[in-house]
Tab-separated table of C-alpha atoms and ligand atoms in Angstrom:
chain	number	residue	atom	x	y	z
A	1	UNK	CA	6.821	10.510	13.434
A	2	UNK	CA	6.599	12.313	10.092
A	3	UNK	CA	3.546	12.399	7.838
A	4	UNK	CA	4.010	12.682	4.069
A	5	UNK	CA	1.694	13.989	1.690
A	6	UNK	CA	0.978	11.172	-1.657
A	7	UNK	CA	-2.205	12.484	-3.376
A	8	UNK	CA	-5.632	13.796	-3.178
A	9	UNK	CA	-8.705	11.553	-2.053
A	10	UNK	CA	-10.518	13.591	-5.451
A	11	UNK	CA	-7.771	11.628	-7.880
A	12	UNK	CA	-7.782	8.495	-6.847
A	13	UNK	CA	-10.195	6.158	-7.966
A	14	UNK	CA	-11.481	3.594	-5.275
A	15	UNK	CA	-10.253	-0.462	-5.707
A	16	UNK	CA	-6.507	1.068	-7.030
A	17	UNK	CA	-3.448	0.379	-6.201
A	18	UNK	CA	-0.651	3.389	-6.636
A	19	UNK	CA	3.376	3.613	-6.072
A	20	UNK	CA	3.616	6.455	-4.025
A	21	UNK	CA	6.412	8.215	-2.170
A	22	UNK	CA	6.612	9.299	1.088
A	23	UNK	CA	9.904	10.295	1.785
A	24	UNK	CA	12.288	8.375	0.439
A	25	UNK	CA	10.139	4.977	1.453
A	26	UNK	CA	8.713	3.244	-1.980
A	27	UNK	CA	4.926	2.740	-0.615
A	28	UNK	CA	2.036	0.402	-2.190
A	29	UNK	CA	-1.199	3.295	-1.816
A	30	UNK	CA	-4.391	1.227	-2.157
A	31	UNK	CA	-7.728	2.691	-2.111
A	32	UNK	CA	-10.612	-0.267	-1.435
A	33	UNK	CA	-13.379	-0.561	-2.329
A	34	UNK	CA	-15.101	1.063	0.459
A	35	UNK	CA	-13.389	4.445	0.097
A	36	UNK	CA	-10.850	3.978	2.651
A	37	UNK	CA	-6.614	3.925	2.369
A	38	UNK	CA	-4.440	1.695	2.863
A	39	UNK	CA	-0.660	1.550	2.649
A	40	UNK	CA	2.458	-0.819	2.516
A	41	UNK	CA	5.820	-1.430	1.292
A	42	UNK	CA	5.896	-1.394	-2.117
A	43	UNK	CA	8.455	-3.799	-2.696
A	44	UNK	CA	8.173	-7.577	-2.699
A	45	UNK	CA	9.808	-10.036	0.140
A	46	UNK	CA	10.284	-12.425	-1.781
A	47	UNK	CA	11.815	-11.071	-4.939
A	48	UNK	CA	11.447	-7.139	-4.566
A	49	UNK	CA	8.267	-7.055	-7.157
A	50	UNK	CA	6.304	-3.805	-7.187
A	51	UNK	CA	3.333	-4.189	-5.325
A	52	UNK	CA	1.445	-1.798	-7.119
A	53	UNK	CA	2.349	-3.219	-9.959
A	54	UNK	CA	-0.433	-6.280	-9.080
A	55	UNK	CA	-3.718	-6.848	-8.347
A	56	UNK	CA	-6.188	-5.999	-5.834
A	57	UNK	CA	-7.849	-9.110	-4.460
A	58	UNK	CA	-10.625	-8.300	-1.910
A	59	UNK	CA	-7.925	-6.364	1.364
A	60	UNK	CA	-4.876	-8.106	-0.055
A	61	UNK	CA	-2.570	-7.106	-3.291
A	62	UNK	CA	-1.139	-9.940	-5.287
A	63	UNK	CA	2.439	-9.572	-6.321
A	64	UNK	CA	3.005	-9.370	-10.148
A	65	UNK	CA	5.621	-11.540	-10.087
A	66	UNK	CA	4.985	-14.833	-8.745
A	67	UNK	CA	1.422	-13.676	-7.416
A	68	UNK	CA	2.314	-14.052	-3.050
A	69	UNK	CA	-0.431	-11.890	-1.079
A	70	UNK	CA	-0.128	-9.424	1.481
A	71	UNK	CA	-3.168	-8.168	3.565
A	72	UNK	CA	-3.594	-4.111	2.953
A	73	UNK	CA	-3.677	-3.591	6.803
A	74	UNK	CA	-1.423	-5.158	8.606
A	75	UNK	CA	1.389	-6.519	5.453
A	76	UNK	CA	0.580	-10.350	6.532
A	77	UNK	CA	1.571	-12.778	4.104
A	78	UNK	CA	-1.589	-14.161	3.230
A	79	UNK	CA	-0.245	-16.416	0.172
A	80	UNK	CA	2.977	-18.271	-0.754
A	81	UNK	CA	5.652	-17.583	-1.857
A	82	UNK	CA	6.733	-14.985	0.400
A	83	UNK	CA	7.910	-15.650	3.828
A	84	UNK	CA	8.017	-12.282	4.995
A	85	UNK	CA	5.575	-9.821	5.651
A	86	UNK	CA	5.961	-5.939	4.202
A	87	UNK	CA	5.236	-3.122	6.776
A	88	UNK	CA	1.932	-1.708	7.170
A	89	UNK	CA	1.527	2.110	7.478
A	90	UNK	CA	-1.125	4.270	8.682
A	91	UNK	CA	-2.994	6.885	6.189
A	92	UNK	CA	-4.350	9.708	7.404
A	93	UNK	CA	-6.664	11.989	4.627
A	94	UNK	CA	-7.199	15.492	5.692
A	95	UNK	CA	-9.598	16.765	3.258
A	96	UNK	CA	-8.672	15.843	0.015
A	97	UNK	CA	-5.054	15.207	0.986
A	98	UNK	CA	-3.744	11.623	1.335
A	99	UNK	CA	-0.876	10.965	4.282
A	100	UNK	CA	0.884	8.468	4.609
A	101	UNK	CA	2.877	8.287	8.668
A	102	UNK	CA	6.299	7.266	8.404
A	103	UNK	CA	7.531	6.725	11.772
A	104	UNK	CA	11.349	6.547	11.793
A	105	UNK	CA	13.418	3.887	14.030
B	1	FES	S1	8.326	-11.020	-6.348
B	1	FES	FE1	6.152	-10.931	-5.360
B	1	FES	S2	6.137	-12.590	-5.738
B	1	FES	FE2	7.932	-13.060	-6.239
């Protein structure tokens, strides 16, 4: 298990998405309206678009290419056309530091 520093709380707006690098894994880091963080793979399982370039819709992200929706907490598909979920990763906040936790298999 490795935690990767991906950003600063003070520089991240609520209701925002950003593409971050977690040890070589492209991750979509989301800060929800309530200020908490979520992270999922940034690569859409449909045709590979960058999910961080999409829109946040409640607790889901809408893919910018064909509007699939993924739950930001679980990575589950909540809107077609994607069929496969994306991976979700735990996010740790330590003071002002944001970490994404990747469990390598
Ligand atoms: S690439 Fe994301 S919905 Fe098609």
